[in-house]
PDB file of C-alpha atoms in Angstrom:
ATOM      1  CA  UNK A   1      11.594   7.338 -29.981  1.00 48.00           C
ATOM      2  CA  UNK A   2       8.518   6.246 -31.888  1.00 47.00           C
ATOM      3  CA  UNK A   3       6.372   8.679 -29.912  1.00 46.00           C
ATOM      4  CA  UNK A   4       8.810  11.492 -30.575  1.00 47.00           C
ATOM      5  CA  UNK A   5       8.888  10.717 -34.252  1.00 49.00           C
ATOM      6  CA  UNK A   6       5.075  10.608 -34.368  1.00 43.00           C
ATOM      7  CA  UNK A   7       4.791  13.931 -32.570  1.00 43.00           C
ATOM      8  CA  UNK A   8       7.350  15.490 -34.965  1.00 42.00           C
ATOM      9  CA  UNK A   9       5.310  14.264 -37.966  1.00 45.00           C
ATOM     10  CA  UNK A  10       2.091  15.772 -36.589  1.00 41.00           C
ATOM     11  CA  UNK A  11       3.766  19.133 -35.911  1.00 42.00           C
ATOM     12  CA  UNK A  12       5.396  19.135 -39.360  1.00 42.00           C
ATOM     13  CA  UNK A  13       2.083  18.212 -41.084  1.00 47.00           C
ATOM     14  CA  UNK A  14       0.253  20.954 -39.174  1.00 45.00           C
ATOM     15  CA  UNK A  15       2.890  23.534 -40.232  1.00 44.00           C
ATOM     16  CA  UNK A  16       2.543  22.389 -43.896  1.00 40.00           C
ATOM     17  CA  UNK A  17      -1.193  22.748 -43.717  1.00 41.00           C
ATOM     18  CA  UNK A  18      -0.900  26.255 -42.283  1.00 40.00           C
ATOM     19  CA  UNK A  19       1.696  27.182 -44.975  1.00 38.00           C
ATOM     20  CA  UNK A  20      -0.514  25.867 -47.744  1.00 43.00           C
ATOM     21  CA  UNK A  21      -3.546  27.663 -46.365  1.00 41.00           C
ATOM     22  CA  UNK A  22      -1.602  30.918 -46.250  1.00 42.00           C
ATOM     23  CA  UNK A  23      -0.424  30.289 -49.767  1.00 42.00           C
ATOM     24  CA  UNK A  24      -3.817  29.481 -51.332  1.00 38.00           C
ATOM     25  CA  UNK A  25      -6.038  31.992 -49.512  1.00 40.00           C
ATOM     26  CA  UNK A  26      -4.770  35.087 -51.380  1.00 38.00           C
ATOM     27  CA  UNK A  27      -5.213  33.281 -54.696  1.00 37.00           C
ATOM     28  CA  UNK A  28      -8.869  32.693 -53.887  1.00 39.00           C
ATOM     29  CA  UNK A  29      -9.275  36.207 -52.732  1.00 37.00           C
ATOM     30  CA  UNK A  30      -7.682  37.509 -55.934  1.00 44.00           C
ATOM     31  CA  UNK A  31     -10.484  35.809 -57.937  1.00 64.00           C
ATOM     32  CA  UNK A  32     -13.099  38.101 -56.381  1.00 84.00           C
ATOM     33  CA  UNK A  33     -13.744  41.217 -58.386  1.00 93.00           C
ATOM     34  CA  UNK A  34     -13.066  44.676 -57.004  1.00 96.00           C
ATOM     35  CA  UNK A  35     -14.179  48.108 -58.299  1.00 96.00           C
ATOM     36  CA  UNK A  36     -10.975  48.242 -60.435  1.00 96.00           C
ATOM     37  CA  UNK A  37     -10.546  44.722 -61.592  1.00 96.00           C
ATOM     38  CA  UNK A  38     -12.226  41.408 -62.232  1.00 97.00           C
ATOM     39  CA  UNK A  39     -14.917  40.018 -64.438  1.00 97.00           C
ATOM     40  CA  UNK A  40     -18.728  40.285 -64.309  1.00 97.00           C
ATOM     41  CA  UNK A  41     -21.743  39.919 -66.530  1.00 98.00           C
ATOM     42  CA  UNK A  42     -24.356  42.635 -67.234  1.00 98.00           C
ATOM     43  CA  UNK A  43     -27.479  42.818 -69.413  1.00 98.00           C
ATOM     44  CA  UNK A  44     -28.423  46.024 -71.248  1.00 98.00           C
ATOM     45  CA  UNK A  45     -31.618  47.016 -73.015  1.00 96.00           C
ATOM     46  CA  UNK A  46     -30.685  47.014 -76.726  1.00 96.00           C
ATOM     47  CA  UNK A  47     -32.068  50.452 -77.310  1.00 95.00           C
ATOM     48  CA  UNK A  48     -29.208  51.906 -75.183  1.00 97.00           C
ATOM     49  CA  UNK A  49     -26.486  49.934 -76.908  1.00 97.00           C
ATOM     50  CA  UNK A  50     -24.539  52.833 -78.651  1.00 97.00           C
ATOM     51  CA  UNK A  51     -24.049  54.902 -75.516  1.00 97.00           C
ATOM     52  CA  UNK A  52     -23.334  51.958 -73.269  1.00 98.00           C
ATOM     53  CA  UNK A  53     -20.744  50.668 -75.776  1.00 98.00           C
ATOM     54  CA  UNK A  54     -18.965  53.952 -75.452  1.00 97.00           C
ATOM     55  CA  UNK A  55     -19.207  53.816 -71.602  1.00 98.00           C
ATOM     56  CA  UNK A  56     -17.637  50.369 -71.630  1.00 98.00           C
ATOM     57  CA  UNK A  57     -14.887  51.347 -74.030  1.00 98.00           C
ATOM     58  CA  UNK A  58     -13.752  54.324 -71.962  1.00 98.00           C
ATOM     59  CA  UNK A  59     -14.103  52.387 -68.715  1.00 98.00           C
ATOM     60  CA  UNK A  60     -11.951  49.522 -69.940  1.00 98.00           C
ATOM     61  CA  UNK A  61      -9.259  51.881 -71.197  1.00 97.00           C
ATOM     62  CA  UNK A  62      -9.173  53.380 -67.761  1.00 97.00           C
ATOM     63  CA  UNK A  63      -9.284  50.097 -65.925  1.00 97.00           C
ATOM     64  CA  UNK A  64      -7.580  47.468 -68.194  1.00 97.00           C
ATOM     65  CA  UNK A  65      -7.859  44.728 -65.548  1.00 97.00           C
ATOM     66  CA  UNK A  66     -11.638  44.676 -65.862  1.00 97.00           C
ATOM     67  CA  UNK A  67     -13.776  42.552 -68.117  1.00 97.00           C
ATOM     68  CA  UNK A  68     -17.441  43.381 -68.332  1.00 98.00           C
ATOM     69  CA  UNK A  69     -19.353  40.819 -70.382  1.00 98.00           C
ATOM     70  CA  UNK A  70     -22.446  42.515 -71.805  1.00 98.00           C
ATOM     71  CA  UNK A  71     -25.600  41.097 -73.387  1.00 97.00           C
ATOM     72  CA  UNK A  72     -27.832  43.415 -75.351  1.00 96.00           C
ATOM     73  CA  UNK A  73     -31.415  42.202 -75.173  1.00 95.00           C
ATOM     74  CA  UNK A  74     -35.038  43.279 -74.407  1.00 95.00           C
ATOM     75  CA  UNK A  75     -35.930  44.984 -71.182  1.00 96.00           C
ATOM     76  CA  UNK A  76     -38.014  41.967 -70.074  1.00 95.00           C
ATOM     77  CA  UNK A  77     -35.073  39.630 -70.643  1.00 95.00           C
ATOM     78  CA  UNK A  78     -32.797  41.964 -68.667  1.00 97.00           C
ATOM     79  CA  UNK A  79     -35.002  41.594 -65.687  1.00 96.00           C
ATOM     80  CA  UNK A  80     -35.118  37.839 -66.051  1.00 95.00           C
ATOM     81  CA  UNK A  81     -31.345  37.821 -66.337  1.00 96.00           C
ATOM     82  CA  UNK A  82     -31.069  39.776 -63.056  1.00 96.00           C
ATOM     83  CA  UNK A  83     -32.669  36.856 -61.284  1.00 94.00           C
ATOM     84  CA  UNK A  84     -29.772  34.585 -62.239  1.00 89.00           C
ATOM     85  CA  UNK A  85     -26.611  34.501 -60.086  1.00 89.00           C
ATOM     86  CA  UNK A  86     -24.367  35.300 -62.968  1.00 92.00           C
ATOM     87  CA  UNK A  87     -25.832  38.672 -63.941  1.00 97.00           C
ATOM     88  CA  UNK A  88     -24.646  41.473 -61.662  1.00 97.00           C
ATOM     89  CA  UNK A  89     -26.210  44.568 -63.254  1.00 98.00           C
ATOM     90  CA  UNK A  90     -28.844  45.526 -65.750  1.00 98.00           C
ATOM     91  CA  UNK A  91     -29.321  48.854 -67.588  1.00 98.00           C
ATOM     92  CA  UNK A  92     -32.931  49.524 -68.494  1.00 98.00           C
ATOM     93  CA  UNK A  93     -35.607  52.231 -68.664  1.00 97.00           C
ATOM     94  CA  UNK A  94     -37.199  51.703 -65.210  1.00 97.00           C
ATOM     95  CA  UNK A  95     -36.265  50.808 -61.645  1.00 97.00           C
ATOM     96  CA  UNK A  96     -37.655  47.948 -59.535  1.00 97.00           C
ATOM     97  CA  UNK A  97     -41.324  47.894 -58.595  1.00 95.00           C
ATOM     98  CA  UNK A  98     -42.525  46.942 -55.160  1.00 94.00           C
ATOM     99  CA  UNK A  99     -43.102  43.275 -56.082  1.00 95.00           C
ATOM    100  CA  UNK A 100     -39.564  42.969 -57.542  1.00 95.00           C
ATOM    101  CA  UNK A 101     -38.001  44.692 -54.600  1.00 95.00           C
ATOM    102  CA  UNK A 102     -39.747  42.310 -52.248  1.00 95.00           C
ATOM    103  CA  UNK A 103     -38.659  39.309 -54.301  1.00 94.00           C
ATOM    104  CA  UNK A 104     -34.953  40.293 -54.088  1.00 94.00           C
ATOM    105  CA  UNK A 105     -35.235  41.161 -50.424  1.00 93.00           C
ATOM    106  CA  UNK A 106     -36.472  37.629 -49.728  1.00 93.00           C
ATOM    107  CA  UNK A 107     -34.046  35.938 -52.131  1.00 92.00           C
ATOM    108  CA  UNK A 108     -30.845  37.845 -51.357  1.00 91.00           C
ATOM    109  CA  UNK A 109     -31.635  39.377 -47.941  1.00 91.00           C
ATOM    110  CA  UNK A 110     -31.033  42.822 -49.437  1.00 93.00           C
ATOM    111  CA  UNK A 111     -32.643  44.943 -52.182  1.00 94.00           C
ATOM    112  CA  UNK A 112     -30.586  45.756 -55.270  1.00 96.00           C
ATOM    113  CA  UNK A 113     -29.851  49.423 -55.619  1.00 96.00           C
ATOM    114  CA  UNK A 114     -31.058  51.412 -58.653  1.00 98.00           C
ATOM    115  CA  UNK A 115     -31.066  54.981 -59.858  1.00 98.00           C
ATOM    116  CA  UNK A 116     -31.396  57.168 -62.938  1.00 98.00           C
ATOM    117  CA  UNK A 117     -28.087  57.781 -64.798  1.00 98.00           C
ATOM    118  CA  UNK A 118     -29.398  59.870 -67.695  1.00 98.00           C
ATOM    119  CA  UNK A 119     -32.492  60.723 -69.694  1.00 98.00           C
ATOM    120  CA  UNK A 120     -32.983  59.269 -73.125  1.00 96.00           C
ATOM    121  CA  UNK A 121     -35.978  59.488 -75.516  1.00 97.00           C
ATOM    122  CA  UNK A 122     -37.934  57.323 -77.913  1.00 97.00           C
ATOM    123  CA  UNK A 123     -37.250  58.946 -81.259  1.00 97.00           C
ATOM    124  CA  UNK A 124     -39.839  58.902 -84.028  1.00 98.00           C
ATOM    125  CA  UNK A 125     -37.994  58.345 -87.292  1.00 98.00           C
ATOM    126  CA  UNK A 126     -39.254  58.704 -90.858  1.00 98.00           C
ATOM    127  CA  UNK A 127     -37.826  58.281 -94.312  1.00 98.00           C
ATOM    128  CA  UNK A 128     -35.877  61.235 -95.739  1.00 97.00           C
ATOM    129  CA  UNK A 129     -38.457  61.592 -98.493  1.00 96.00           C
ATOM    130  CA  UNK A 130     -41.498  61.188 -96.307  1.00 96.00           C
ATOM    131  CA  UNK A 131     -43.954  64.119 -96.740  1.00 91.00           C
ATOM    132  CA  UNK A 132     -45.320  64.280 -93.193  1.00 92.00           C
ATOM    133  CA  UNK A 133     -42.976  64.839 -90.211  1.00 94.00           C
ATOM    134  CA  UNK A 134     -45.322  66.384 -87.556  1.00 96.00           C
ATOM    135  CA  UNK A 135     -47.063  64.203 -84.992  1.00 97.00           C
ATOM    136  CA  UNK A 136     -49.361  65.080 -82.236  1.00 97.00           C
ATOM    137  CA  UNK A 137     -49.713  62.740 -79.290  1.00 96.00           C
ATOM    138  CA  UNK A 138     -53.246  62.017 -80.374  1.00 97.00           C
ATOM    139  CA  UNK A 139     -52.064  61.051 -83.845  1.00 97.00           C
ATOM    140  CA  UNK A 140     -49.328  58.793 -82.429  1.00 98.00           C
ATOM    141  CA  UNK A 141     -52.012  57.156 -80.253  1.00 97.00           C
ATOM    142  CA  UNK A 142     -54.151  56.653 -83.382  1.00 98.00           C
ATOM    143  CA  UNK A 143     -51.252  55.097 -85.283  1.00 97.00           C
ATOM    144  CA  UNK A 144     -50.199  52.781 -82.497  1.00 97.00           C
ATOM    145  CA  UNK A 145     -53.749  51.626 -81.792  1.00 97.00           C
ATOM    146  CA  UNK A 146     -54.381  50.906 -85.465  1.00 97.00           C
ATOM    147  CA  UNK A 147     -56.975  53.602 -86.075  1.00 97.00           C
ATOM    148  CA  UNK A 148     -54.573  55.149 -88.606  1.00 96.00           C
ATOM    149  CA  UNK A 149     -53.259  52.455 -90.861  1.00 90.00           C
ATOM    150  CA  UNK A 150     -49.708  53.640 -91.376  1.00 95.00           C
ATOM    151  CA  UNK A 151     -47.231  50.872 -90.490  1.00 97.00           C
ATOM    152  CA  UNK A 152     -45.336  51.473 -87.206  1.00 97.00           C
ATOM    153  CA  UNK A 153     -42.062  49.633 -86.720  1.00 97.00           C
ATOM    154  CA  UNK A 154     -40.736  48.711 -83.233  1.00 95.00           C
ATOM    155  CA  UNK A 155     -37.176  47.854 -82.118  1.00 91.00           C
ATOM    156  CA  UNK A 156     -37.728  44.285 -81.095  1.00 81.00           C
ATOM    157  CA  UNK A 157     -39.934  41.224 -81.174  1.00 69.00           C
ATOM    158  CA  UNK A 158     -40.008  40.876 -77.390  1.00 69.00           C
ATOM    159  CA  UNK A 159     -40.910  43.302 -74.589  1.00 83.00           C
ATOM    160  CA  UNK A 160     -38.363  46.072 -75.144  1.00 91.00           C
ATOM    161  CA  UNK A 161     -38.353  49.247 -73.152  1.00 94.00           C
ATOM    162  CA  UNK A 162     -39.566  51.146 -76.238  1.00 95.00           C
ATOM    163  CA  UNK A 163     -42.621  48.832 -76.488  1.00 94.00           C
ATOM    164  CA  UNK A 164     -43.443  49.138 -72.772  1.00 94.00           C
ATOM    165  CA  UNK A 165     -42.875  52.941 -72.786  1.00 96.00           C
ATOM    166  CA  UNK A 166     -45.159  53.539 -75.754  1.00 96.00           C
ATOM    167  CA  UNK A 167     -47.859  51.310 -74.276  1.00 94.00           C
ATOM    168  CA  UNK A 168     -47.692  53.148 -70.977  1.00 94.00           C
ATOM    169  CA  UNK A 169     -47.217  56.707 -72.167  1.00 94.00           C
ATOM    170  CA  UNK A 170     -49.106  56.873 -75.433  1.00 96.00           C
ATOM    171  CA  UNK A 171     -51.679  54.112 -75.339  1.00 96.00           C
ATOM    172  CA  UNK A 172     -52.145  54.328 -71.556  1.00 94.00           C
ATOM    173  CA  UNK A 173     -52.208  50.561 -71.227  1.00 91.00           C
ATOM    174  CA  UNK A 174     -54.039  49.857 -74.479  1.00 93.00           C
ATOM    175  CA  UNK A 175     -53.046  47.405 -77.129  1.00 93.00           C
ATOM    176  CA  UNK A 176     -51.148  47.881 -80.341  1.00 95.00           C
ATOM    177  CA  UNK A 177     -53.042  47.594 -83.593  1.00 95.00           C
ATOM    178  CA  UNK A 178     -52.261  45.029 -86.310  1.00 95.00           C
ATOM    179  CA  UNK A 179     -50.371  47.712 -88.188  1.00 96.00           C
ATOM    180  CA  UNK A 180     -47.591  47.646 -85.557  1.00 96.00           C
ATOM    181  CA  UNK A 181     -44.751  45.346 -86.580  1.00 96.00           C
ATOM    182  CA  UNK A 182     -41.393  44.471 -85.039  1.00 94.00           C
ATOM    183  CA  UNK A 183     -37.920  44.210 -86.417  1.00 95.00           C
ATOM    184  CA  UNK A 184     -35.219  42.155 -84.702  1.00 92.00           C
ATOM    185  CA  UNK A 185     -33.483  45.212 -83.208  1.00 93.00           C
ATOM    186  CA  UNK A 186     -33.017  48.987 -83.531  1.00 95.00           C
ATOM    187  CA  UNK A 187     -30.830  48.708 -86.592  1.00 96.00           C
ATOM    188  CA  UNK A 188     -33.534  46.694 -88.294  1.00 96.00           C
ATOM    189  CA  UNK A 189     -35.999  49.541 -87.611  1.00 97.00           C
ATOM    190  CA  UNK A 190     -33.569  52.137 -89.097  1.00 97.00           C
ATOM    191  CA  UNK A 191     -33.057  49.910 -92.221  1.00 97.00           C
ATOM    192  CA  UNK A 192     -36.814  49.460 -92.655  1.00 97.00           C
ATOM    193  CA  UNK A 193     -37.502  53.165 -92.419  1.00 98.00           C
ATOM    194  CA  UNK A 194     -34.607  54.064 -94.708  1.00 97.00           C
ATOM    195  CA  UNK A 195     -36.135  51.940 -97.454  1.00 97.00           C
ATOM    196  CA  UNK A 196     -39.814  52.915 -97.164  1.00 96.00           C
ATOM    197  CA  UNK A 197     -41.607  56.216 -97.101  1.00 96.00           C
ATOM    198  CA  UNK A 198     -44.925  54.773 -95.887  1.00 95.00           C
ATOM    199  CA  UNK A 199     -43.731  53.715 -92.364  1.00 97.00           C
ATOM    200  CA  UNK A 200     -42.632  55.360 -89.134  1.00 97.00           C
ATOM    201  CA  UNK A 201     -40.173  53.779 -86.686  1.00 98.00           C
ATOM    202  CA  UNK A 202     -39.449  54.079 -82.990  1.00 98.00           C
ATOM    203  CA  UNK A 203     -35.901  53.725 -81.649  1.00 97.00           C
ATOM    204  CA  UNK A 204     -33.838  54.909 -78.709  1.00 96.00           C
ATOM    205  CA  UNK A 205     -32.282  58.350 -79.166  1.00 96.00           C
ATOM    206  CA  UNK A 206     -28.747  57.078 -78.730  1.00 94.00           C
ATOM    207  CA  UNK A 207     -29.086  55.242 -82.062  1.00 96.00           C
ATOM    208  CA  UNK A 208     -29.817  58.398 -84.094  1.00 96.00           C
ATOM    209  CA  UNK A 209     -29.041  61.395 -81.943  1.00 94.00           C
ATOM    210  CA  UNK A 210     -25.250  61.574 -82.078  1.00 93.00           C
ATOM    211  CA  UNK A 211     -24.421  63.801 -84.993  1.00 90.00           C
ATOM    212  CA  UNK A 212     -20.673  63.145 -84.579  1.00 92.00           C
ATOM    213  CA  UNK A 213     -20.896  59.389 -84.841  1.00 93.00           C
ATOM    214  CA  UNK A 214     -19.908  58.236 -88.381  1.00 95.00           C
ATOM    215  CA  UNK A 215     -22.406  55.405 -88.424  1.00 94.00           C
ATOM    216  CA  UNK A 216     -25.255  57.684 -87.388  1.00 95.00           C
ATOM    217  CA  UNK A 217     -24.210  60.190 -89.972  1.00 95.00           C
ATOM    218  CA  UNK A 218     -24.768  57.493 -92.587  1.00 96.00           C
ATOM    219  CA  UNK A 219     -28.182  56.657 -91.125  1.00 95.00           C
ATOM    220  CA  UNK A 220     -29.244  60.247 -91.267  1.00 95.00           C
ATOM    221  CA  UNK A 221     -28.636  60.447 -95.018  1.00 96.00           C
ATOM    222  CA  UNK A 222     -31.678  58.169 -95.449  1.00 97.00           C
ATOM    223  CA  UNK A 223     -33.875  59.032 -92.445  1.00 97.00           C
ATOM    224  CA  UNK A 224     -34.824  62.054 -90.369  1.00 97.00           C
ATOM    225  CA  UNK A 225     -36.317  62.693 -86.938  1.00 97.00           C
ATOM    226  CA  UNK A 226     -40.028  63.366 -86.670  1.00 97.00           C
ATOM    227  CA  UNK A 227     -41.300  66.245 -84.598  1.00 97.00           C
ATOM    228  CA  UNK A 228     -43.732  65.539 -81.737  1.00 97.00           C
ATOM    229  CA  UNK A 229     -46.040  68.098 -80.248  1.00 96.00           C
ATOM    230  CA  UNK A 230     -44.906  69.515 -76.887  1.00 96.00           C
ATOM    231  CA  UNK A 231     -47.647  68.857 -74.323  1.00 91.00           C
ATOM    232  CA  UNK A 232     -46.022  70.920 -71.574  1.00 89.00           C
ATOM    233  CA  UNK A 233     -45.455  74.102 -73.554  1.00 91.00           C
ATOM    234  CA  UNK A 234     -47.654  77.131 -73.003  1.00 87.00           C
ATOM    235  CA  UNK A 235     -47.239  77.970 -76.643  1.00 85.00           C
ATOM    236  CA  UNK A 236     -49.705  75.859 -78.614  1.00 86.00           C
ATOM    237  CA  UNK A 237     -48.607  74.131 -81.794  1.00 90.00           C
ATOM    238  CA  UNK A 238     -44.962  73.803 -80.710  1.00 94.00           C
ATOM    239  CA  UNK A 239     -43.351  70.652 -82.094  1.00 97.00           C
ATOM    240  CA  UNK A 240     -39.927  69.387 -81.006  1.00 96.00           C
ATOM    241  CA  UNK A 241     -37.322  66.866 -82.169  1.00 96.00           C
ATOM    242  CA  UNK A 242     -35.713  64.658 -79.547  1.00 96.00           C
ATOM    243  CA  UNK A 243     -32.503  66.256 -78.378  1.00 95.00           C
ATOM    244  CA  UNK A 244     -30.520  66.968 -75.232  1.00 95.00           C
ATOM    245  CA  UNK A 245     -32.118  70.397 -74.921  1.00 95.00           C
ATOM    246  CA  UNK A 246     -35.737  69.278 -75.558  1.00 96.00           C
ATOM    247  CA  UNK A 247     -35.312  66.468 -73.062  1.00 96.00           C
ATOM    248  CA  UNK A 248     -33.816  68.684 -70.452  1.00 95.00           C
ATOM    249  CA  UNK A 249     -36.539  71.337 -70.807  1.00 94.00           C
ATOM    250  CA  UNK A 250     -39.339  68.728 -71.041  1.00 94.00           C
ATOM    251  CA  UNK A 251     -40.315  69.840 -74.522  1.00 96.00           C
ATOM    252  CA  UNK A 252     -40.128  66.429 -76.137  1.00 97.00           C
ATOM    253  CA  UNK A 253     -42.901  64.325 -74.670  1.00 97.00           C
ATOM    254  CA  UNK A 254     -41.361  60.832 -75.323  1.00 97.00           C
ATOM    255  CA  UNK A 255     -38.411  61.261 -72.923  1.00 97.00           C
ATOM    256  CA  UNK A 256     -37.540  58.375 -70.600  1.00 97.00           C
ATOM    257  CA  UNK A 257     -35.004  57.550 -67.899  1.00 97.00           C
ATOM    258  CA  UNK A 258     -31.993  55.284 -68.222  1.00 98.00           C
ATOM    259  CA  UNK A 259     -31.575  53.334 -65.005  1.00 98.00           C
ATOM    260  CA  UNK A 260     -28.945  51.004 -63.616  1.00 98.00           C
ATOM    261  CA  UNK A 261     -30.080  48.183 -61.309  1.00 98.00           C
ATOM    262  CA  UNK A 262     -27.168  46.716 -59.342  1.00 98.00           C
ATOM    263  CA  UNK A 263     -27.279  43.391 -57.482  1.00 96.00           C
ATOM    264  CA  UNK A 264     -24.236  43.854 -55.266  1.00 94.00           C
ATOM    265  CA  UNK A 265     -24.029  44.127 -51.488  1.00 90.00           C
ATOM    266  CA  UNK A 266     -20.249  44.672 -51.388  1.00 92.00           C
ATOM    267  CA  UNK A 267     -18.097  46.965 -53.464  1.00 94.00           C
ATOM    268  CA  UNK A 268     -17.235  44.959 -56.508  1.00 97.00           C
ATOM    269  CA  UNK A 269     -16.768  45.689 -60.223  1.00 98.00           C
ATOM    270  CA  UNK A 270     -20.500  46.386 -60.620  1.00 98.00           C
ATOM    271  CA  UNK A 271     -20.132  49.232 -58.066  1.00 97.00           C
ATOM    272  CA  UNK A 272     -17.016  50.470 -59.862  1.00 98.00           C
ATOM    273  CA  UNK A 273     -18.834  50.638 -63.274  1.00 98.00           C
ATOM    274  CA  UNK A 274     -21.881  52.253 -61.665  1.00 98.00           C
ATOM    275  CA  UNK A 275     -19.610  54.912 -60.037  1.00 98.00           C
ATOM    276  CA  UNK A 276     -17.824  55.491 -63.343  1.00 98.00           C
ATOM    277  CA  UNK A 277     -21.124  56.151 -65.145  1.00 98.00           C
ATOM    278  CA  UNK A 278     -22.379  58.369 -62.242  1.00 98.00           C
ATOM    279  CA  UNK A 279     -19.315  60.575 -61.987  1.00 97.00           C
ATOM    280  CA  UNK A 280     -17.900  63.178 -64.360  1.00 96.00           C
ATOM    281  CA  UNK A 281     -16.392  61.021 -67.081  1.00 97.00           C
ATOM    282  CA  UNK A 282     -19.442  58.803 -67.376  1.00 98.00           C
ATOM    283  CA  UNK A 283     -21.856  61.729 -67.271  1.00 98.00           C
ATOM    284  CA  UNK A 284     -19.798  63.502 -69.959  1.00 97.00           C
ATOM    285  CA  UNK A 285     -20.155  60.378 -72.155  1.00 97.00           C
ATOM    286  CA  UNK A 286     -23.971  60.597 -71.806  1.00 97.00           C
ATOM    287  CA  UNK A 287     -23.764  64.257 -72.660  1.00 96.00           C
ATOM    288  CA  UNK A 288     -21.537  63.706 -75.767  1.00 95.00           C
ATOM    289  CA  UNK A 289     -24.033  61.135 -76.947  1.00 95.00           C
ATOM    290  CA  UNK A 290     -26.675  63.898 -76.744  1.00 95.00           C
ATOM    291  CA  UNK A 291     -28.551  62.334 -73.865  1.00 97.00           C
ATOM    292  CA  UNK A 292     -29.342  64.438 -70.754  1.00 97.00           C
ATOM    293  CA  UNK A 293     -27.086  63.541 -67.764  1.00 97.00           C
ATOM    294  CA  UNK A 294     -29.183  62.978 -64.669  1.00 97.00           C
ATOM    295  CA  UNK A 295     -26.598  63.312 -61.944  1.00 94.00           C
ATOM    296  CA  UNK A 296     -24.234  66.071 -63.007  1.00 83.00           C
ATOM    297  CA  UNK A 297     -25.466  69.159 -64.886  1.00 69.00           C
ATOM    298  CA  UNK A 298     -22.113  69.765 -66.619  1.00 54.00           C
ATOM    299  CA  UNK A 299     -23.209  73.182 -67.805  1.00 53.00           C
ATOM    300  CA  UNK A 300     -20.774  75.220 -69.866  1.00 46.00           C
ATOM    301  CA  UNK A 301     -19.662  78.353 -68.043  1.00 43.00           C
ATOM    302  CA  UNK A 302     -17.936  81.457 -69.349  1.00 41.00           C
ATOM    303  CA  UNK A 303     -15.496  83.505 -67.294  1.00 38.00           C
ATOM    304  CA  UNK A 304     -13.318  86.493 -67.784  1.00 41.00           C
ATOM    305  CA  UNK A 305      -9.982  87.315 -66.250  1.00 42.00           C
ATOM    306  CA  UNK A 306      -9.320  90.953 -65.364  1.00 45.00           C
ATOM    307  CA  UNK A 307      -5.760  92.283 -65.391  1.00 45.00           C
ATOM    308  CA  UNK A 308      -4.663  93.301 -61.940  1.00 42.00           C
ATOM    309  CA  UNK A 309      -3.737  96.960 -61.515  1.00 41.00           C
TER     310      UNK A 309
END
């Protein structure tokens, strides 16, 4: 009898363990994010904040069970964040270089995927009452190198994408002059330029290029966009403002890409957000922010309907 009771207890205990395992496994699985639900962290270059805020707003309204925690910071900090386990995606102005790809391949056993979502630009902004609004690339180089002593204001005190882009594309690896100063962020640059006629500022186009955004309409009452010489135009002396059209037709020389870098080897919420930005709705948001969509052309087409005989 004692053996039978012991055997019964073992069998019952095993059945309870199996039942509890079946009961708890789905709960654990539910905590994993999917393309349509869950919670992740991403880091975004601050110069892209306005357009990414709109992407996140529309994405969350479409997928209310998602929670994407975003940190807006410098480009260099975004890449440092990507090395931590908690950051799933970054949105910056470049992809991974060979050294970074090799690092992640060794660390994760796979390389994060990255691609261009849209094309942005570094906008030159000046005070509304500034007398000079035309800038050749040579003059911008002279200003940024300190040969021309006008104050140039950047969009961050750390290595932002704007700082890196201007060093690479205008100074060709040279150093900034002592006349180049940094505000805390893009809004700080706009405020500085709005108050002074003797400075020029550099910010991402999504901060000043959306003529339908009420906040940007207020900015543009105090500042205006500088015109930069087109280096690809056959017509000499052609100057262009940053816009969707001048970026698309390569007339504005300070255009730059907007990349995602995704650290995900299974289809999770990072993949879902990346797909959202890559497909029609996300590409339309880039277009409505007056950036140039990189994946879908979204050209307007006209058509006519003929009456049948």
